[in-house]
């Protein structure tokens, strides 16, 4: 458990600093941890470590621009999740699905592969089934935010604005249920999704027909809620959305 936690720290620092050496250190920590585990006696722990190791390898491949390494890590991660039933440990299963989604997203970015983005959305949807009952969990924001990004990237690659239209309609339907009354964090997450979709529409069309202002309102509303709730990681996601708008078309 200590090696697993330390690997998370190394991988997180490596991704933030774009330092492949730190991510490689995370992989080494997980290799050492796995060597001490008997998969026959503790299959859940083994599966958890295997998934974490594959996620770190995918991150390393992403940093090094190695498409083959990312693909191998994604395949390994998918195999690891086969032995991790959802009912045994729902949160671990959700973490694994989120990790698979992130790996597929990295594969999509590295190869400009629309199919990888679509599969990533499916993995994020699976994770969200469990995480919907944990509104304060940072992983929920990661899943929701990256799902919206994958939808946007898929639309960008195909030029299919209908993908964005469908996603926007779904989010607005959720808002119509007034989730802010019972779950302000969930409401704010939907605002982040909408902001990202408006942002993607601006990037695809190159014209601003009110999307910039709508995105700014959505990100700003989400930022206020996250700040009030003391959710710093979520507030950072909304703040970065506002920052990105400054580089988008104005006309």
PDB file of C-alpha atoms in Angstrom:
ATOM      1  CA  UNK A   1       0.000   0.000   0.000  1.00  0.00           C
ATOM      2  CA  UNK A   2       2.855   2.380   0.800  1.00  0.00           C
ATOM      3  CA  UNK A   3       4.550   1.645  -2.522  1.00  0.00           C
ATOM      4  CA  UNK A   4       1.252   2.158  -4.326  1.00  0.00           C
ATOM      5  CA  UNK A   5       0.738   5.526  -2.629  1.00  0.00           C
ATOM      6  CA  UNK A   6       4.320   6.562  -3.364  1.00  0.00           C
ATOM      7  CA  UNK A   7       3.889   5.553  -7.003  1.00  0.00           C
ATOM      8  CA  UNK A   8       0.833   7.812  -7.201  1.00  0.00           C
ATOM      9  CA  UNK A   9       2.920  10.712  -5.909  1.00  0.00           C
ATOM     10  CA  UNK A  10       5.727  10.062  -8.398  1.00  0.00           C
ATOM     11  CA  UNK A  11       3.310   9.682 -11.313  1.00  0.00           C
ATOM     12  CA  UNK A  12       1.330  12.783 -10.359  1.00  0.00           C
ATOM     13  CA  UNK A  13       4.473  14.894 -10.013  1.00  0.00           C
ATOM     14  CA  UNK A  14       5.882  13.518 -13.246  1.00  0.00           C
ATOM     15  CA  UNK A  15       2.742  14.382 -15.201  1.00  0.00           C
ATOM     16  CA  UNK A  16       2.569  17.892 -13.753  1.00  0.00           C
ATOM     17  CA  UNK A  17       6.253  18.559 -14.430  1.00  0.00           C
ATOM     18  CA  UNK A  18       6.342  16.620 -17.734  1.00  0.00           C
ATOM     19  CA  UNK A  19       9.214  14.594 -16.255  1.00  0.00           C
ATOM     20  CA  UNK A  20       9.315  11.047 -17.643  1.00  0.00           C
ATOM     21  CA  UNK A  21      11.924  10.017 -15.056  1.00  0.00           C
ATOM     22  CA  UNK A  22       9.456  10.484 -12.225  1.00  0.00           C
ATOM     23  CA  UNK A  23       6.766   8.478 -14.013  1.00  0.00           C
ATOM     24  CA  UNK A  24       9.314   5.737 -14.719  1.00  0.00           C
ATOM     25  CA  UNK A  25      10.076   5.733 -10.986  1.00  0.00           C
ATOM     26  CA  UNK A  26       6.357   5.187 -10.357  1.00  0.00           C
ATOM     27  CA  UNK A  27       6.399   2.172 -12.701  1.00  0.00           C
ATOM     28  CA  UNK A  28       9.411   0.761 -10.809  1.00  0.00           C
ATOM     29  CA  UNK A  29       7.644   1.211  -7.448  1.00  0.00           C
ATOM     30  CA  UNK A  30       4.617  -0.681  -8.747  1.00  0.00           C
ATOM     31  CA  UNK A  31       6.774  -3.444 -10.204  1.00  0.00           C
ATOM     32  CA  UNK A  32       8.380  -3.892  -6.768  1.00  0.00           C
ATOM     33  CA  UNK A  33       5.001  -3.916  -5.066  1.00  0.00           C
ATOM     34  CA  UNK A  34       3.579  -6.479  -7.495  1.00  0.00           C
ATOM     35  CA  UNK A  35       6.568  -8.775  -6.888  1.00  0.00           C
ATOM     36  CA  UNK A  36       5.476  -9.070  -3.250  1.00  0.00           C
ATOM     37  CA  UNK A  37       1.866 -10.008  -4.027  1.00  0.00           C
ATOM     38  CA  UNK A  38       0.479 -13.486  -4.629  1.00  0.00           C
ATOM     39  CA  UNK A  39      -2.380 -13.028  -7.118  1.00  0.00           C
ATOM     40  CA  UNK A  40      -3.940 -16.338  -6.037  1.00  0.00           C
ATOM     41  CA  UNK A  41      -4.266 -15.185  -2.414  1.00  0.00           C
ATOM     42  CA  UNK A  42      -5.055 -11.503  -2.912  1.00  0.00           C
ATOM     43  CA  UNK A  43      -6.557 -11.194  -6.407  1.00  0.00           C
ATOM     44  CA  UNK A  44      -8.181  -7.800  -5.807  1.00  0.00           C
ATOM     45  CA  UNK A  45      -4.927  -6.226  -4.589  1.00  0.00           C
ATOM     46  CA  UNK A  46      -3.083  -7.752  -7.527  1.00  0.00           C
ATOM     47  CA  UNK A  47      -5.678  -6.488 -10.002  1.00  0.00           C
ATOM     48  CA  UNK A  48      -5.556  -3.024  -8.441  1.00  0.00           C
ATOM     49  CA  UNK A  49      -1.748  -2.886  -8.714  1.00  0.00           C
ATOM     50  CA  UNK A  50      -1.827  -4.254 -12.247  1.00  0.00           C
ATOM     51  CA  UNK A  51      -4.275  -1.552 -13.300  1.00  0.00           C
ATOM     52  CA  UNK A  52      -2.234   1.157 -11.579  1.00  0.00           C
ATOM     53  CA  UNK A  53       0.951  -0.093 -13.244  1.00  0.00           C
ATOM     54  CA  UNK A  54      -0.670  -0.104 -16.689  1.00  0.00           C
ATOM     55  CA  UNK A  55      -1.963   3.435 -16.094  1.00  0.00           C
ATOM     56  CA  UNK A  56       1.548   4.616 -15.190  1.00  0.00           C
ATOM     57  CA  UNK A  57       2.971   2.950 -18.301  1.00  0.00           C
ATOM     58  CA  UNK A  58       0.349   4.650 -20.458  1.00  0.00           C
ATOM     59  CA  UNK A  59       1.273   7.998 -18.907  1.00  0.00           C
ATOM     60  CA  UNK A  60       4.947   7.299 -19.569  1.00  0.00           C
ATOM     61  CA  UNK A  61       4.229   6.430 -23.193  1.00  0.00           C
ATOM     62  CA  UNK A  62       2.233   9.648 -23.512  1.00  0.00           C
ATOM     63  CA  UNK A  63       5.111  11.753 -22.155  1.00  0.00           C
ATOM     64  CA  UNK A  64       7.633  10.037 -24.419  1.00  0.00           C
ATOM     65  CA  UNK A  65       5.373  10.148 -27.476  1.00  0.00           C
ATOM     66  CA  UNK A  66       5.489   6.355 -27.807  1.00  0.00           C
ATOM     67  CA  UNK A  67       2.190   5.308 -29.404  1.00  0.00           C
ATOM     68  CA  UNK A  68       3.052   1.598 -29.161  1.00  0.00           C
ATOM     69  CA  UNK A  69       3.747   1.840 -25.432  1.00  0.00           C
ATOM     70  CA  UNK A  70       0.414   3.564 -24.846  1.00  0.00           C
ATOM     71  CA  UNK A  71      -1.436   0.912 -26.857  1.00  0.00           C
ATOM     72  CA  UNK A  72       0.295  -1.913 -24.953  1.00  0.00           C
ATOM     73  CA  UNK A  73      -0.518  -0.292 -21.617  1.00  0.00           C
ATOM     74  CA  UNK A  74      -4.180   0.182 -22.590  1.00  0.00           C
ATOM     75  CA  UNK A  75      -4.434  -3.484 -23.613  1.00  0.00           C
ATOM     76  CA  UNK A  76      -2.838  -4.567 -20.324  1.00  0.00           C
ATOM     77  CA  UNK A  77      -5.181  -2.342 -18.366  1.00  0.00           C
ATOM     78  CA  UNK A  78      -8.236  -3.731 -20.159  1.00  0.00           C
ATOM     79  CA  UNK A  79      -7.058  -7.276 -19.347  1.00  0.00           C
ATOM     80  CA  UNK A  80      -6.494  -6.338 -15.696  1.00  0.00           C
ATOM     81  CA  UNK A  81     -10.023  -4.986 -15.401  1.00  0.00           C
ATOM     82  CA  UNK A  82     -11.432  -8.289 -16.648  1.00  0.00           C
ATOM     83  CA  UNK A  83     -10.411  -9.813 -13.314  1.00  0.00           C
ATOM     84  CA  UNK A  84     -11.818  -6.969 -11.244  1.00  0.00           C
ATOM     85  CA  UNK A  85     -15.580  -7.447 -10.801  1.00  0.00           C
ATOM     86  CA  UNK A  86     -17.606  -4.330 -10.153  1.00  0.00           C
ATOM     87  CA  UNK A  87     -19.591  -5.710  -7.209  1.00  0.00           C
ATOM     88  CA  UNK A  88     -16.510  -6.790  -5.257  1.00  0.00           C
ATOM     89  CA  UNK A  89     -15.170  -3.269  -4.871  1.00  0.00           C
ATOM     90  CA  UNK A  90     -17.187  -0.680  -6.831  1.00  0.00           C
ATOM     91  CA  UNK A  91     -14.793   2.208  -6.160  1.00  0.00           C
ATOM     92  CA  UNK A  92     -11.754   0.219  -7.304  1.00  0.00           C
ATOM     93  CA  UNK A  93     -13.692  -0.811 -10.403  1.00  0.00           C
ATOM     94  CA  UNK A  94     -14.579   2.824 -11.089  1.00  0.00           C
ATOM     95  CA  UNK A  95     -10.938   3.867 -10.662  1.00  0.00           C
ATOM     96  CA  UNK A  96      -9.927   1.174 -13.125  1.00  0.00           C
ATOM     97  CA  UNK A  97     -12.508   2.292 -15.679  1.00  0.00           C
ATOM     98  CA  UNK A  98     -11.376   5.893 -15.242  1.00  0.00           C
ATOM     99  CA  UNK A  99      -7.754   4.823 -15.747  1.00  0.00           C
ATOM    100  CA  UNK A 100      -8.744   2.931 -18.903  1.00  0.00           C
ATOM    101  CA  UNK A 101     -10.585   6.010 -20.142  1.00  0.00           C
ATOM    102  CA  UNK A 102      -7.522   8.181 -19.561  1.00  0.00           C
ATOM    103  CA  UNK A 103      -5.316   5.653 -21.347  1.00  0.00           C
ATOM    104  CA  UNK A 104      -7.674   5.548 -24.321  1.00  0.00           C
ATOM    105  CA  UNK A 105      -7.801   9.334 -24.315  1.00  0.00           C
ATOM    106  CA  UNK A 106      -3.986   9.471 -24.451  1.00  0.00           C
ATOM    107  CA  UNK A 107      -4.077   6.934 -27.294  1.00  0.00           C
ATOM    108  CA  UNK A 108      -6.596   9.095 -29.120  1.00  0.00           C
ATOM    109  CA  UNK A 109      -4.464  12.205 -28.699  1.00  0.00           C
ATOM    110  CA  UNK A 110      -1.267  10.459 -29.769  1.00  0.00           C
ATOM    111  CA  UNK A 111      -2.778   8.922 -32.902  1.00  0.00           C
ATOM    112  CA  UNK A 112      -5.640  11.370 -33.559  1.00  0.00           C
ATOM    113  CA  UNK A 113      -7.863   8.309 -33.310  1.00  0.00           C
ATOM    114  CA  UNK A 114     -11.580   8.999 -33.117  1.00  0.00           C
ATOM    115  CA  UNK A 115     -12.386   5.380 -32.143  1.00  0.00           C
ATOM    116  CA  UNK A 116     -10.111   5.668 -29.102  1.00  0.00           C
ATOM    117  CA  UNK A 117     -11.965   8.785 -27.957  1.00  0.00           C
ATOM    118  CA  UNK A 118     -15.306   6.985 -28.362  1.00  0.00           C
ATOM    119  CA  UNK A 119     -14.081   4.028 -26.280  1.00  0.00           C
ATOM    120  CA  UNK A 120     -12.748   6.463 -23.681  1.00  0.00           C
ATOM    121  CA  UNK A 121     -16.211   8.013 -23.360  1.00  0.00           C
ATOM    122  CA  UNK A 122     -17.655   4.538 -22.770  1.00  0.00           C
ATOM    123  CA  UNK A 123     -15.112   3.855 -20.002  1.00  0.00           C
ATOM    124  CA  UNK A 124     -15.806   7.215 -18.379  1.00  0.00           C
ATOM    125  CA  UNK A 125     -19.546   6.482 -18.528  1.00  0.00           C
ATOM    126  CA  UNK A 126     -18.986   3.190 -16.697  1.00  0.00           C
ATOM    127  CA  UNK A 127     -16.956   4.910 -14.002  1.00  0.00           C
ATOM    128  CA  UNK A 128     -19.611   7.612 -13.633  1.00  0.00           C
ATOM    129  CA  UNK A 129     -22.232   4.987 -12.780  1.00  0.00           C
ATOM    130  CA  UNK A 130     -20.407   4.382  -9.502  1.00  0.00           C
ATOM    131  CA  UNK A 131     -19.054   7.879  -8.907  1.00  0.00           C
ATOM    132  CA  UNK A 132     -22.448   9.588  -9.186  1.00  0.00           C
ATOM    133  CA  UNK A 133     -22.994   8.716  -5.529  1.00  0.00           C
ATOM    134  CA  UNK A 134     -19.727  10.388  -4.473  1.00  0.00           C
ATOM    135  CA  UNK A 135     -20.126  14.078  -5.429  1.00  0.00           C
ATOM    136  CA  UNK A 136     -17.144  15.276  -3.384  1.00  0.00           C
ATOM    137  CA  UNK A 137     -14.667  12.776  -4.839  1.00  0.00           C
ATOM    138  CA  UNK A 138     -12.027  14.426  -7.030  1.00  0.00           C
ATOM    139  CA  UNK A 139     -12.040  11.435  -9.383  1.00  0.00           C
ATOM    140  CA  UNK A 140     -15.631  12.232 -10.312  1.00  0.00           C
ATOM    141  CA  UNK A 141     -14.515  15.609 -11.641  1.00  0.00           C
ATOM    142  CA  UNK A 142     -11.645  14.024 -13.569  1.00  0.00           C
ATOM    143  CA  UNK A 143     -14.021  11.533 -15.175  1.00  0.00           C
ATOM    144  CA  UNK A 144     -16.674  14.113 -16.024  1.00  0.00           C
ATOM    145  CA  UNK A 145     -14.208  16.680 -17.347  1.00  0.00           C
ATOM    146  CA  UNK A 146     -12.280  14.227 -19.517  1.00  0.00           C
ATOM    147  CA  UNK A 147     -15.492  12.697 -20.842  1.00  0.00           C
ATOM    148  CA  UNK A 148     -16.504  16.136 -22.107  1.00  0.00           C
ATOM    149  CA  UNK A 149     -13.023  16.643 -23.565  1.00  0.00           C
ATOM    150  CA  UNK A 150     -13.217  13.311 -25.422  1.00  0.00           C
ATOM    151  CA  UNK A 151     -16.617  14.212 -26.871  1.00  0.00           C
ATOM    152  CA  UNK A 152     -15.206  17.546 -27.975  1.00  0.00           C
ATOM    153  CA  UNK A 153     -12.074  15.988 -29.509  1.00  0.00           C
ATOM    154  CA  UNK A 154     -14.192  13.428 -31.338  1.00  0.00           C
ATOM    155  CA  UNK A 155     -16.287  16.254 -32.774  1.00  0.00           C
ATOM    156  CA  UNK A 156     -13.151  18.188 -33.721  1.00  0.00           C
ATOM    157  CA  UNK A 157     -11.686  15.224 -35.613  1.00  0.00           C
ATOM    158  CA  UNK A 158     -14.885  14.513 -37.520  1.00  0.00           C
ATOM    159  CA  UNK A 159     -16.181  18.074 -37.771  1.00  0.00           C
ATOM    160  CA  UNK A 160     -19.494  16.653 -36.602  1.00  0.00           C
ATOM    161  CA  UNK A 161     -21.230  19.349 -34.609  1.00  0.00           C
ATOM    162  CA  UNK A 162     -24.140  16.957 -34.033  1.00  0.00           C
ATOM    163  CA  UNK A 163     -22.014  15.206 -31.389  1.00  0.00           C
ATOM    164  CA  UNK A 164     -21.757  18.468 -29.495  1.00  0.00           C
ATOM    165  CA  UNK A 165     -25.457  19.184 -30.016  1.00  0.00           C
ATOM    166  CA  UNK A 166     -26.422  15.814 -28.509  1.00  0.00           C
ATOM    167  CA  UNK A 167     -24.117  16.273 -25.530  1.00  0.00           C
ATOM    168  CA  UNK A 168     -25.333  19.829 -24.946  1.00  0.00           C
ATOM    169  CA  UNK A 169     -28.972  18.693 -25.044  1.00  0.00           C
ATOM    170  CA  UNK A 170     -28.223  15.945 -22.523  1.00  0.00           C
ATOM    171  CA  UNK A 171     -26.542  18.331 -20.104  1.00  0.00           C
ATOM    172  CA  UNK A 172     -29.363  20.867 -20.412  1.00  0.00           C
ATOM    173  CA  UNK A 173     -31.885  18.130 -19.693  1.00  0.00           C
ATOM    174  CA  UNK A 174     -30.014  17.382 -16.475  1.00  0.00           C
ATOM    175  CA  UNK A 175     -30.053  21.062 -15.535  1.00  0.00           C
ATOM    176  CA  UNK A 176     -33.813  21.139 -16.086  1.00  0.00           C
ATOM    177  CA  UNK A 177     -34.128  18.707 -13.163  1.00  0.00           C
ATOM    178  CA  UNK A 178     -32.760  21.480 -10.885  1.00  0.00           C
ATOM    179  CA  UNK A 179     -29.896  19.432  -9.380  1.00  0.00           C
ATOM    180  CA  UNK A 180     -28.496  22.583  -7.717  1.00  0.00           C
ATOM    181  CA  UNK A 181     -31.171  22.280  -5.037  1.00  0.00           C
ATOM    182  CA  UNK A 182     -29.984  18.892  -3.806  1.00  0.00           C
ATOM    183  CA  UNK A 183     -26.434  18.654  -5.161  1.00  0.00           C
ATOM    184  CA  UNK A 184     -24.706  21.941  -6.040  1.00  0.00           C
ATOM    185  CA  UNK A 185     -21.457  20.164  -6.939  1.00  0.00           C
ATOM    186  CA  UNK A 186     -23.210  18.015  -9.546  1.00  0.00           C
ATOM    187  CA  UNK A 187     -24.821  21.168 -10.947  1.00  0.00           C
ATOM    188  CA  UNK A 188     -21.411  22.847 -11.163  1.00  0.00           C
ATOM    189  CA  UNK A 189     -19.924  19.839 -12.949  1.00  0.00           C
ATOM    190  CA  UNK A 190     -22.643  20.070 -15.583  1.00  0.00           C
ATOM    191  CA  UNK A 191     -21.718  23.738 -16.033  1.00  0.00           C
ATOM    192  CA  UNK A 192     -18.102  22.700 -16.631  1.00  0.00           C
ATOM    193  CA  UNK A 193     -19.237  20.181 -19.261  1.00  0.00           C
ATOM    194  CA  UNK A 194     -21.303  22.837 -21.023  1.00  0.00           C
ATOM    195  CA  UNK A 195     -18.421  25.285 -20.927  1.00  0.00           C
ATOM    196  CA  UNK A 196     -16.111  22.719 -22.542  1.00  0.00           C
ATOM    197  CA  UNK A 197     -18.648  21.991 -25.279  1.00  0.00           C
ATOM    198  CA  UNK A 198     -19.125  25.688 -26.065  1.00  0.00           C
ATOM    199  CA  UNK A 199     -15.341  25.996 -26.152  1.00  0.00           C
ATOM    200  CA  UNK A 200     -15.077  23.089 -28.612  1.00  0.00           C
ATOM    201  CA  UNK A 201     -17.715  24.629 -30.872  1.00  0.00           C
ATOM    202  CA  UNK A 202     -15.674  27.832 -31.022  1.00  0.00           C
ATOM    203  CA  UNK A 203     -12.550  25.879 -31.914  1.00  0.00           C
ATOM    204  CA  UNK A 204     -14.302  23.889 -34.652  1.00  0.00           C
ATOM    205  CA  UNK A 205     -16.191  26.720 -36.351  1.00  0.00           C
ATOM    206  CA  UNK A 206     -13.696  29.519 -35.728  1.00  0.00           C
ATOM    207  CA  UNK A 207     -16.666  31.855 -35.189  1.00  0.00           C
ATOM    208  CA  UNK A 208     -18.153  33.211 -32.001  1.00  0.00           C
ATOM    209  CA  UNK A 209     -21.933  33.271 -32.007  1.00  0.00           C
ATOM    210  CA  UNK A 210     -22.244  33.728 -28.281  1.00  0.00           C
ATOM    211  CA  UNK A 211     -20.355  30.563 -27.312  1.00  0.00           C
ATOM    212  CA  UNK A 212     -17.507  32.446 -25.621  1.00  0.00           C
ATOM    213  CA  UNK A 213     -19.869  34.339 -23.322  1.00  0.00           C
ATOM    214  CA  UNK A 214     -21.912  31.195 -22.618  1.00  0.00           C
ATOM    215  CA  UNK A 215     -18.750  29.235 -21.788  1.00  0.00           C
ATOM    216  CA  UNK A 216     -17.487  32.016 -19.525  1.00  0.00           C
ATOM    217  CA  UNK A 217     -20.797  32.101 -17.640  1.00  0.00           C
ATOM    218  CA  UNK A 218     -20.739  28.310 -17.214  1.00  0.00           C
ATOM    219  CA  UNK A 219     -17.120  28.130 -16.020  1.00  0.00           C
ATOM    220  CA  UNK A 220     -17.578  31.128 -13.723  1.00  0.00           C
ATOM    221  CA  UNK A 221     -20.731  29.673 -12.131  1.00  0.00           C
ATOM    222  CA  UNK A 222     -18.959  26.369 -11.541  1.00  0.00           C
ATOM    223  CA  UNK A 223     -15.927  28.130 -10.064  1.00  0.00           C
ATOM    224  CA  UNK A 224     -18.122  29.937  -7.532  1.00  0.00           C
ATOM    225  CA  UNK A 225     -19.709  26.687  -6.345  1.00  0.00           C
ATOM    226  CA  UNK A 226     -16.443  24.786  -6.134  1.00  0.00           C
ATOM    227  CA  UNK A 227     -14.859  27.631  -4.169  1.00  0.00           C
ATOM    228  CA  UNK A 228     -17.808  27.748  -1.764  1.00  0.00           C
ATOM    229  CA  UNK A 229     -17.576  23.996  -1.227  1.00  0.00           C
ATOM    230  CA  UNK A 230     -13.806  24.124  -0.703  1.00  0.00           C
ATOM    231  CA  UNK A 231     -13.162  21.791  -3.652  1.00  0.00           C
ATOM    232  CA  UNK A 232      -9.838  23.098  -4.826  1.00  0.00           C
ATOM    233  CA  UNK A 233      -9.125  20.533  -7.565  1.00  0.00           C
ATOM    234  CA  UNK A 234     -12.500  21.160  -9.157  1.00  0.00           C
ATOM    235  CA  UNK A 235     -12.066  24.920  -8.874  1.00  0.00           C
ATOM    236  CA  UNK A 236      -8.771  24.564 -10.776  1.00  0.00           C
ATOM    237  CA  UNK A 237     -10.551  22.785 -13.654  1.00  0.00           C
ATOM    238  CA  UNK A 238     -13.101  25.606 -13.962  1.00  0.00           C
ATOM    239  CA  UNK A 239     -10.406  28.279 -13.680  1.00  0.00           C
ATOM    240  CA  UNK A 240      -8.350  26.676 -16.464  1.00  0.00           C
ATOM    241  CA  UNK A 241     -11.466  26.719 -18.639  1.00  0.00           C
ATOM    242  CA  UNK A 242     -11.773  30.471 -18.159  1.00  0.00           C
ATOM    243  CA  UNK A 243      -8.088  30.914 -19.001  1.00  0.00           C
ATOM    244  CA  UNK A 244      -8.388  28.938 -22.247  1.00  0.00           C
ATOM    245  CA  UNK A 245     -11.171  31.202 -23.501  1.00  0.00           C
ATOM    246  CA  UNK A 246      -8.745  34.091 -23.910  1.00  0.00           C
ATOM    247  CA  UNK A 247      -7.045  32.314 -26.820  1.00  0.00           C
ATOM    248  CA  UNK A 248     -10.208  31.467 -28.754  1.00  0.00           C
ATOM    249  CA  UNK A 249     -11.757  33.372 -31.710  1.00  0.00           C
ATOM    250  CA  UNK A 250     -13.766  36.512 -30.926  1.00  0.00           C
ATOM    251  CA  UNK A 251     -15.683  36.858 -34.190  1.00  0.00           C
TER     252      UNK A 251
END
